[in-house]
mmCIF file of C-alpha atoms in Angstrom:
data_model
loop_
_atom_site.group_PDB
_atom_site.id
_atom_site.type_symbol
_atom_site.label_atom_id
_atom_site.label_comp_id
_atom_site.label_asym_id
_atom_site.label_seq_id
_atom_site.Cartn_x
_atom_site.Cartn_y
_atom_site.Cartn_z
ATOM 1 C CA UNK A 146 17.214 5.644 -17.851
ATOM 2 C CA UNK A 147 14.679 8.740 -17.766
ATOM 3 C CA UNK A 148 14.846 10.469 -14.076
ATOM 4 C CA UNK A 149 12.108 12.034 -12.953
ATOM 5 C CA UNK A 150 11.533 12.159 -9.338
ATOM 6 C CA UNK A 151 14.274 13.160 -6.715
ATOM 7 C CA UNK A 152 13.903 10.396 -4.032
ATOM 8 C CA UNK A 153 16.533 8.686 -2.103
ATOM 9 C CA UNK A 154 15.415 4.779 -1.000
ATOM 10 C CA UNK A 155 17.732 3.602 1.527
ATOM 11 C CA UNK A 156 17.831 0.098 2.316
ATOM 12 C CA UNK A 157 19.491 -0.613 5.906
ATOM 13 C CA UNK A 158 20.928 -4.317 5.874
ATOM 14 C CA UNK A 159 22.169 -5.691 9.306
ATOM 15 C CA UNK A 160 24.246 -8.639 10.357
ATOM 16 C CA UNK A 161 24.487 -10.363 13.402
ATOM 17 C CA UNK A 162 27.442 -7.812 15.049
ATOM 18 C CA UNK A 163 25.393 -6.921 17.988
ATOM 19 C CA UNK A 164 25.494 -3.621 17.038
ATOM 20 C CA UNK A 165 22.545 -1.629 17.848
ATOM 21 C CA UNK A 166 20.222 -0.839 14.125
ATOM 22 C CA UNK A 167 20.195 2.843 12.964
ATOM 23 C CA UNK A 168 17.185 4.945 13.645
ATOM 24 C CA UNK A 169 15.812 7.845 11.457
ATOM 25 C CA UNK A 170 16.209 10.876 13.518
ATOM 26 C CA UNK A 171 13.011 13.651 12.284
ATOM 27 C CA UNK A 172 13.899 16.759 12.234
ATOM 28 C CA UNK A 173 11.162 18.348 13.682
ATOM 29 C CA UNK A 174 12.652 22.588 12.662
ATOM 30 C CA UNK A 175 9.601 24.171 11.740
ATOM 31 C CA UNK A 176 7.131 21.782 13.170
ATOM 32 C CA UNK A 177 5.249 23.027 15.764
ATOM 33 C CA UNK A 178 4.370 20.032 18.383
ATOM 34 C CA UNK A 179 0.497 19.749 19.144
ATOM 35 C CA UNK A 180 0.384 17.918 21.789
ATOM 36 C CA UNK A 181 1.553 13.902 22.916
ATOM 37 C CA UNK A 182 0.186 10.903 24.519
ATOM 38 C CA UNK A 183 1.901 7.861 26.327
ATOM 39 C CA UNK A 184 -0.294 4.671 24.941
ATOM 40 C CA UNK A 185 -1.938 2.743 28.110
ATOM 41 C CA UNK A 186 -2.709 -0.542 27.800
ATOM 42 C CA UNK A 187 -3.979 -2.820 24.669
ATOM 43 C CA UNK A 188 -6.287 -0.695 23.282
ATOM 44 C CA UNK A 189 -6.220 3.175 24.237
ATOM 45 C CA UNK A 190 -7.992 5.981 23.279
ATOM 46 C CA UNK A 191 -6.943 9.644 23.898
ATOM 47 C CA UNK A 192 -8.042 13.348 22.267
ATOM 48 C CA UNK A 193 -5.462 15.942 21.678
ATOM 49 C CA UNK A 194 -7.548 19.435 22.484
ATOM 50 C CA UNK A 195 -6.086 22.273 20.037
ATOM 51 C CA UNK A 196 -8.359 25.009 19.686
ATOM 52 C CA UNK A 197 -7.624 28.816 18.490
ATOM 53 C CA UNK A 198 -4.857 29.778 20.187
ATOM 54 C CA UNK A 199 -2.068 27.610 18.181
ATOM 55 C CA UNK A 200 -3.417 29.125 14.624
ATOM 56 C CA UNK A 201 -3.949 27.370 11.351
ATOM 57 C CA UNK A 202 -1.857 24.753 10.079
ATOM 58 C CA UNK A 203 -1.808 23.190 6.528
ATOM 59 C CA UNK A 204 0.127 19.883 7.298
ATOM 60 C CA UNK A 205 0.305 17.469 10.140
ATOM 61 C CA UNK A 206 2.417 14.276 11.364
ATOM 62 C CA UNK A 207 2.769 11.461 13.800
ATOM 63 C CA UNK A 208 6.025 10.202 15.447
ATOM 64 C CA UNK A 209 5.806 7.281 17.486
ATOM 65 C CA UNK A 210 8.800 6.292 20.050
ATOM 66 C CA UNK A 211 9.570 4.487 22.862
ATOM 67 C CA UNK A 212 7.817 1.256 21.220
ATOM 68 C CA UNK A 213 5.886 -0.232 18.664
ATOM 69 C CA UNK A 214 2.520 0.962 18.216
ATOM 70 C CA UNK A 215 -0.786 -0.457 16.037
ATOM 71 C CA UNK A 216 -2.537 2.953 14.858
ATOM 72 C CA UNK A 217 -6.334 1.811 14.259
ATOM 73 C CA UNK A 218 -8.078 5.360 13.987
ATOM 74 C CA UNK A 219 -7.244 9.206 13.643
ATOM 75 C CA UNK A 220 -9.706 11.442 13.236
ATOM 76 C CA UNK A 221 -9.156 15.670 13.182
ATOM 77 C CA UNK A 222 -11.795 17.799 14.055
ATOM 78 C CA UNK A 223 -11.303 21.503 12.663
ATOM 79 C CA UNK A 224 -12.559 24.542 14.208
ATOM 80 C CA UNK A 225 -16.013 25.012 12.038
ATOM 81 C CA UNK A 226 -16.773 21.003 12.947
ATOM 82 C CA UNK A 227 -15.961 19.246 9.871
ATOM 83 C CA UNK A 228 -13.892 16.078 10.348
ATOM 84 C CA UNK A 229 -11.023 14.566 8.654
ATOM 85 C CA UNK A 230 -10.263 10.996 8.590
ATOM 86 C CA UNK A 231 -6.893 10.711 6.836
ATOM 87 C CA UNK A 232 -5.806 6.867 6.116
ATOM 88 C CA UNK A 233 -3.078 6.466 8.229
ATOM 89 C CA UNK A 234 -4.002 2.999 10.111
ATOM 90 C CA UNK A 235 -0.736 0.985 10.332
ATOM 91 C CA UNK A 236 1.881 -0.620 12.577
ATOM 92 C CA UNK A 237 4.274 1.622 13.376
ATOM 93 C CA UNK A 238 8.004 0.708 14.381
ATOM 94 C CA UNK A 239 9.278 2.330 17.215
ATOM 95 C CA UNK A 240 11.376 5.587 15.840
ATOM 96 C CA UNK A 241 8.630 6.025 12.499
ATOM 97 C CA UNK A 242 6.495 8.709 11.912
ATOM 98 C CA UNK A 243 3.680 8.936 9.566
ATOM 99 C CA UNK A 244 4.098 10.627 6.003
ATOM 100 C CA UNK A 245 3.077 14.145 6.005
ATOM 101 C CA UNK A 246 -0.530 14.938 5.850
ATOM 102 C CA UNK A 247 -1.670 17.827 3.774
ATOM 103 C CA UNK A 248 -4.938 19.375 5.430
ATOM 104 C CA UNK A 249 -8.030 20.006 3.067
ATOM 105 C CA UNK A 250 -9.006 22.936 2.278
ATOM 106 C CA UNK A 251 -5.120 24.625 2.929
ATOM 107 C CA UNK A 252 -4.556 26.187 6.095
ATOM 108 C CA UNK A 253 -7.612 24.707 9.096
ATOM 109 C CA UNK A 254 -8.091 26.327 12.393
ATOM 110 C CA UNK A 255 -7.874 22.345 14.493
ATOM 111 C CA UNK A 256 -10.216 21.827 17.337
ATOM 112 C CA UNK A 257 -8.817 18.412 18.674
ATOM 113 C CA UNK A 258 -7.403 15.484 16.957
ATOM 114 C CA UNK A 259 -8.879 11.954 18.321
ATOM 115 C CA UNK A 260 -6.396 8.835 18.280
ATOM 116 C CA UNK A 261 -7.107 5.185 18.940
ATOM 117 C CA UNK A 262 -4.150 2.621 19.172
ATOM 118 C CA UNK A 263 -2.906 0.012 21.217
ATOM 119 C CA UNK A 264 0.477 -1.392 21.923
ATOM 120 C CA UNK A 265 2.352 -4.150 20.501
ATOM 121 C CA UNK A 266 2.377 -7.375 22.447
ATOM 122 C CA UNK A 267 5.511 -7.946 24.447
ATOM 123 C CA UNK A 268 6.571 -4.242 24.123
ATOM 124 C CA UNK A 269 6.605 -1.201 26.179
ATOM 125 C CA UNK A 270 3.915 1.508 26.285
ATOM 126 C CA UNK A 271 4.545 3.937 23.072
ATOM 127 C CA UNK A 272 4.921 7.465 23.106
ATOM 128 C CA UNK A 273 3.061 9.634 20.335
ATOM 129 C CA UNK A 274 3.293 12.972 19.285
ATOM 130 C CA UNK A 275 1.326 15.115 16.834
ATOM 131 C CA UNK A 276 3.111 17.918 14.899
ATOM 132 C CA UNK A 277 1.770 20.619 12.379
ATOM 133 C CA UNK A 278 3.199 22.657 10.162
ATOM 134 C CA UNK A 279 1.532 25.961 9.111
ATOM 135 C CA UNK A 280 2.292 27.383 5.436
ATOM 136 C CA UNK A 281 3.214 31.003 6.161
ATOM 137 C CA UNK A 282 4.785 32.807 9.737
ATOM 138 C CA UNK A 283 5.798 30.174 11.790
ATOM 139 C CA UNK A 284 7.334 27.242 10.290
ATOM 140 C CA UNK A 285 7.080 28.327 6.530
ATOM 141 C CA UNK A 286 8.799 26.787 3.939
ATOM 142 C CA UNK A 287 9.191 23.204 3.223
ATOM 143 C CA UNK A 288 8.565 20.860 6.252
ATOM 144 C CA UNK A 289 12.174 19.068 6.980
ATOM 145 C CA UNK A 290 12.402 15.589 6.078
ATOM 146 C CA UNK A 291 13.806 12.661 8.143
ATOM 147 C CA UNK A 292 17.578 12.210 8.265
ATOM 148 C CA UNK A 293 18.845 8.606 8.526
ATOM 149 C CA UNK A 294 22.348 8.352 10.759
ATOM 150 C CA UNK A 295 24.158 5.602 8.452
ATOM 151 C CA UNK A 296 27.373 5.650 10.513
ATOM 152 C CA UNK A 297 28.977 2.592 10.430
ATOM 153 C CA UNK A 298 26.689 1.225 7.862
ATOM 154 C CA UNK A 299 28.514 0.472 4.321
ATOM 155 C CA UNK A 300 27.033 1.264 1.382
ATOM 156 C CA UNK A 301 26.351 -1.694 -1.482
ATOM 157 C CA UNK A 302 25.250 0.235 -4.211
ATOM 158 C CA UNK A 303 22.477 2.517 -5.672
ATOM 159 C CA UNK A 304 20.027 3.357 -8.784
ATOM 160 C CA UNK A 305 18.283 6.392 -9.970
ATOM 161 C CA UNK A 306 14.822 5.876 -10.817
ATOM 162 C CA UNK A 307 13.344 6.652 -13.920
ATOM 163 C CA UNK A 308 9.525 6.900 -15.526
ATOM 164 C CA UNK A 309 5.947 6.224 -14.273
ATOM 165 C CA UNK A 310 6.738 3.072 -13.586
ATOM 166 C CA UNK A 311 10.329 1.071 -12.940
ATOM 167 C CA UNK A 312 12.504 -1.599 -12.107
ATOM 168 C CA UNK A 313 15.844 -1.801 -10.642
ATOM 169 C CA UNK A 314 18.007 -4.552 -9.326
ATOM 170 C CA UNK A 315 20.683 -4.195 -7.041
ATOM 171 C CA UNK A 316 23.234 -6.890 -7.279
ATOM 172 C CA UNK A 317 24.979 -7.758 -3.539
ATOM 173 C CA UNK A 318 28.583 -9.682 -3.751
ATOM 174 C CA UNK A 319 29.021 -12.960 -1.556
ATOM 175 C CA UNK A 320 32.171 -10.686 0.144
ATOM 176 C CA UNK A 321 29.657 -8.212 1.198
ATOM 177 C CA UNK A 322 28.658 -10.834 4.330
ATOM 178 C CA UNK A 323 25.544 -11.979 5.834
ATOM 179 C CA UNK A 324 22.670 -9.891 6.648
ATOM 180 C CA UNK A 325 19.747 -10.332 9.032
ATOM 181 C CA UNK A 326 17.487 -6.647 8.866
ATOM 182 C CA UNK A 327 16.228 -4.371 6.084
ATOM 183 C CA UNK A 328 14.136 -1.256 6.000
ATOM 184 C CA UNK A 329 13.554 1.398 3.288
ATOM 185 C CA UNK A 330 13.598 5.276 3.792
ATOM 186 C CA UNK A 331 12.535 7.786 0.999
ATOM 187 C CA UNK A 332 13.836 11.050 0.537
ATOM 188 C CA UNK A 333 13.244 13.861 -1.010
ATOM 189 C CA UNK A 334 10.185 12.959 -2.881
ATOM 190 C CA UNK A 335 7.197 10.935 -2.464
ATOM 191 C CA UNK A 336 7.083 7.453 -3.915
ATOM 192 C CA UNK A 337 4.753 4.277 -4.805
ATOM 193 C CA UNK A 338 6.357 1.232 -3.992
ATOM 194 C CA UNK A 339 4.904 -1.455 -6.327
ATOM 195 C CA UNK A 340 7.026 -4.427 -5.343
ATOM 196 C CA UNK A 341 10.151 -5.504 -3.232
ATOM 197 C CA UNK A 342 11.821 -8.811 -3.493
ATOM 198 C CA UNK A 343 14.967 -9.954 -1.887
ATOM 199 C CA UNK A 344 16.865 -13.017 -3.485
ATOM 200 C CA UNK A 345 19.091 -14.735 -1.316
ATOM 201 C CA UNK A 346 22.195 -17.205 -1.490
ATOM 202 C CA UNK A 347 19.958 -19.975 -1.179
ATOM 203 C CA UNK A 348 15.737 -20.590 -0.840
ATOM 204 C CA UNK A 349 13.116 -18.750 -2.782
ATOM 205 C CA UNK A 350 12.654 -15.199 -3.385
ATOM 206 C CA UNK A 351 11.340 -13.711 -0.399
ATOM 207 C CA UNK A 352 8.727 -10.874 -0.834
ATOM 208 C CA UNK A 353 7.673 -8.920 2.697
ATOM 209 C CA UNK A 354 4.807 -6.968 2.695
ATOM 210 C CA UNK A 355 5.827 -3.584 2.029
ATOM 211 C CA UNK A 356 3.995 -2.356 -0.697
ATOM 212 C CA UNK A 357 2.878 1.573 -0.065
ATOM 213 C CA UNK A 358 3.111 4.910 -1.005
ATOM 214 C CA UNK A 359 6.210 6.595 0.748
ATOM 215 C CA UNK A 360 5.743 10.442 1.309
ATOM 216 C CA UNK A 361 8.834 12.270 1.693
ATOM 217 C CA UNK A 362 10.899 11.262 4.624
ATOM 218 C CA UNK A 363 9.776 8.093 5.444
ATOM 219 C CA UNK A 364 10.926 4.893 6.028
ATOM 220 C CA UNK A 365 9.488 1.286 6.035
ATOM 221 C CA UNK A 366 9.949 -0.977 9.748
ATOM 222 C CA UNK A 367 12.490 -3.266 10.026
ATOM 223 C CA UNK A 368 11.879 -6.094 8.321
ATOM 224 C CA UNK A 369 13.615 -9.110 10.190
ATOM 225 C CA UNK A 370 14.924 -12.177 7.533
ATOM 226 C CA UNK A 371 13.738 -15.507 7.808
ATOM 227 C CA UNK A 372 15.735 -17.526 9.232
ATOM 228 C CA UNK A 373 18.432 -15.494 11.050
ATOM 229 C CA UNK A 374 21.853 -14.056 8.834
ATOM 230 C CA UNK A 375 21.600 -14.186 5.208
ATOM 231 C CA UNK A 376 23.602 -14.248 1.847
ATOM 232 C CA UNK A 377 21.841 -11.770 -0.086
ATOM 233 C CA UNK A 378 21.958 -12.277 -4.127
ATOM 234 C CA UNK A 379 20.122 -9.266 -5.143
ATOM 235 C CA UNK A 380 17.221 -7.077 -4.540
ATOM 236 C CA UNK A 381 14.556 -6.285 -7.065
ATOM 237 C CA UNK A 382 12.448 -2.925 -6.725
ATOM 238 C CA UNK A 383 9.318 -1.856 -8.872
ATOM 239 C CA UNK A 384 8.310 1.896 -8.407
ATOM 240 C CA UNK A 385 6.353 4.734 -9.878
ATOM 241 C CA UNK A 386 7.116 8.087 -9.269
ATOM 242 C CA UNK A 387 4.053 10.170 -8.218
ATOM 243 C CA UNK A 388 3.509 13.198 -10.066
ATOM 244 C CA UNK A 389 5.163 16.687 -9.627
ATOM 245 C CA UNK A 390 8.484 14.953 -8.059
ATOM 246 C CA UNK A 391 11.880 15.489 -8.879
ATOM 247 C CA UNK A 392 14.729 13.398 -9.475
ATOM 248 C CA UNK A 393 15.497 10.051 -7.839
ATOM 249 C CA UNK A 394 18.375 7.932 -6.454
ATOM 250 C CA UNK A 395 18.146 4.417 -4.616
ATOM 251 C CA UNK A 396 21.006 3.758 -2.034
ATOM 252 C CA UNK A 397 21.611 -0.083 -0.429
ATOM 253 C CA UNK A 398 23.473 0.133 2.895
ATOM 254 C CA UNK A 399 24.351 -2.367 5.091
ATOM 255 C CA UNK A 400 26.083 -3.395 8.276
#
């Protein structure tokens, strides 16, 4: 099988051990933190002011903690006016961050970033912070990706993926155990994710929602099973690799 994008899909299984689910820790060396809100309320609005003293930055990023938040609008505003509406609307699980999102027009001069979001019913109130990442001086180089702590988790298998477009299965033993949580982080590389499907000892395929394109260093939410712990038969993947990437590698963990 042809590799050609350098990606590393990790797929966090958990069973009921009442033992607390891993979180992806960002590494945020480099980054240079904007500015960071605490989410009041159902539906909040709030403005980040930046202005000329911070510089230019080329790249920017949202980390959410503290609870689940519902993203509904970000808008940036650069120094000479024009606006920037990047589609990042989505439900974030407390602990994700948003891909990385490359600025038009390189290096900007930001004048405030706008954010409208609300809380998750039944949670806490979220905490957000914005982060940028300017191309030369401070913070150049690559922007670090996120690191996923897997201790204690075991690892069930992996599979390099190869070509446009592919599909991978990764078979689970019955020894293996019973499983209640997934999510998916990506690695080194950014990544389409086409379709997901998780086969297990008994009932029909089940297929969450997870269909997007990954940028480097992300990872999906937790996605809950139905019906509490589960034999898990095998998990089918359908990718693409997006263009200019590297190799790529698919690890299963669980706990």
């Amino acid at each position: 099988m042809r590799i050609t994008a350098t990606i590393a899909v990790v797929l966090a299984l958990v069973s009921w051990t009442h033992v607390a689910s891993a979180e992806v820790t960002w590494s945020s060396t480099g980054w240079i933190k904007l500015g960071e809100r605490d989410v009041d309320g159902r539906l909040d609005k709030d403005t980040i002011v930046v202005g000329k003293n911070e510089g230019k930055f080329a790249k920017l990023t949202l980390v959410v903690d503290k609870s689940d938040l519902e993203l509904l609008d970000f808008e940036i505003t650069f120094g000479n006016g024009d606006k920037h509406n990047p589609n990042v609307r989505h439900l974030f699980k407390e602990g994700a961050r948003t891909r990385v999102l490359d600025l038009p027009g390189d290096e900007r001069m930001i004048k405030s970033i706008n954010l409208k979001y609300k809380n998750i019913a039944g949670g806490g109130k979220a905490h957000v912070e914005v982060w940028a990442w300017k191309s030369a001086g401070v913070g150049a180089g690559k922007p670090s990706a996120a690191l996923w702590d897997h201790k204690g988790w075991t690892k069930l298998g992996y599979r390099t993926v190869g070509g446009k477009i592919d599909k991978d299965r990764i078979t689970v033993k019955r020894v293996k155990g019973t499983f209640e949580k997934m999510t998916i982080v990506v690695l080194d590389s950014d990544l389409d994710l086409i379709d997901f499907e998780v086969k297990f000892g008994r009932g029909p395929v089940w297929n969450p929602n997870v269909k997007h394109v990954f940028k480097e260093g992300q990872r999906t939410r937790v996605l809950d099973f139905p019906g509490g712990d589960r034999v898990i038969k095998y998990i089918d993947m359908k990718y693409a690799n997006l263009p200019g990437g590297g190799k790529a590698r698919v690890e299963v963990w669980a706990k």
